Amino acid sequence: MTTMTAEQRPAGTARRNAHVLCCPTRWSDVDENGHINNARLVGYIQEGIYDLFHHHAAAVRESLFPAGFLIARHEIDYLEQLHHRPEPLLVRLTVERLGRSSAHVRVDVCRDPFTYMTARTVVVARDRDSGRSRRLTPAERLFLAQYMTEVHLAAIERNAPPRITPNAMPQRQPDQPTDRQLTAHQSGGQPRGQSRKVPAPRSGSRGLCRI
């Protein structure tokens, strides 16, 4: 199995920001129906994810995911029957979403021009001491963001909270007095032709101070 660079991918197979693993099929993967067994196809998904998270040159160089990762979910659509042939499969991975401790990865298993299976897998960073999930580090998030498509990057930017700057903050304009208010001010506080009666306080009642 080899990882393919953009220059090595056959025409029509490249997807921007994708990580691609070149994966051969084996005769032992064939079941009694004459095609690659469905369970073996799940193995191709996991091999692609392992190659991205553990064998990728940048992940090794920067010591990312030192305790490995956990698979939290597989959601798989089988699209075509896959048969054993000399031509290798292309296991193509893109990141659709980043959570606090997880990455939602789309995996397409292809042999051009056909896509045989599409999977969406939730991969969780593992904590070495507890064996449970942990928060993604800034370096890990930056690494995984390189494999997000333009559509998913735009969605992140669209859902991000707006930045508050002095120029972006709304400026309150001073209230302009209306003609009715000007008339009331000129006539001593009440519009012309109107008078306000103030009721006398009841005996024994407490006065109220309205602020």
PDB file of C-alpha atoms in Angstrom, residues 58-59 61-66 98 134-147:
ATOM      1  CA  ALA A  58       3.559  15.374   8.776  1.00  0.00           C
ATOM      2  CA  ALA A  59       1.827  13.417  11.561  1.00  0.00           C
ATOM      3  CA  ARG A  61       7.260  14.512  12.064  1.00  0.00           C
ATOM      4  CA  GLU A  62       5.129  16.585  14.458  1.00  0.00           C
ATOM      5  CA  SER A  63       4.322  13.624  16.779  1.00  0.00           C
ATOM      6  CA  LEU A  64       0.577  14.019  16.314  1.00  0.00           C
ATOM      7  CA  PHE A  65      -1.848  11.535  17.898  1.00  0.00           C
ATOM      8  CA  PRO A  66       0.896   9.957  20.049  1.00  0.00           C
ATOM      9  CA  LEU A  98     -13.846  18.946  13.331  1.00  0.00           C
ATOM     10  CA  ARG A 134      -9.145  13.812  24.673  1.00  0.00           C
ATOM     11  CA  ARG A 135      -9.243  17.288  23.176  1.00  0.00           C
ATOM     12  CA  LEU A 136      -7.525  17.787  19.812  1.00  0.00           C
ATOM     13  CA  THR A 137      -4.380  19.894  20.053  1.00  0.00           C
ATOM     14  CA  PRO A 138      -4.042  23.060  17.920  1.00  0.00           C
ATOM     15  CA  ALA A 139      -1.370  21.299  15.804  1.00  0.00           C
ATOM     16  CA  GLU A 140      -3.696  18.334  15.187  1.00  0.00           C
ATOM     17  CA  ARG A 141      -6.580  20.592  14.220  1.00  0.00           C
ATOM     18  CA  LEU A 142      -4.347  22.494  11.808  1.00  0.00           C
ATOM     19  CA  PHE A 143      -3.131  19.220  10.281  1.00  0.00           C
ATOM     20  CA  LEU A 144      -6.652  17.842   9.778  1.00  0.00           C
ATOM     21  CA  ALA A 145      -7.981  21.144   8.436  1.00  0.00           C
ATOM     22  CA  GLN A 146      -5.695  20.716   5.419  1.00  0.00           C
ATOM     23  CA  TYR A 147      -7.980  17.886   4.260  1.00  0.00           C
TER      24      TYR A 147
END
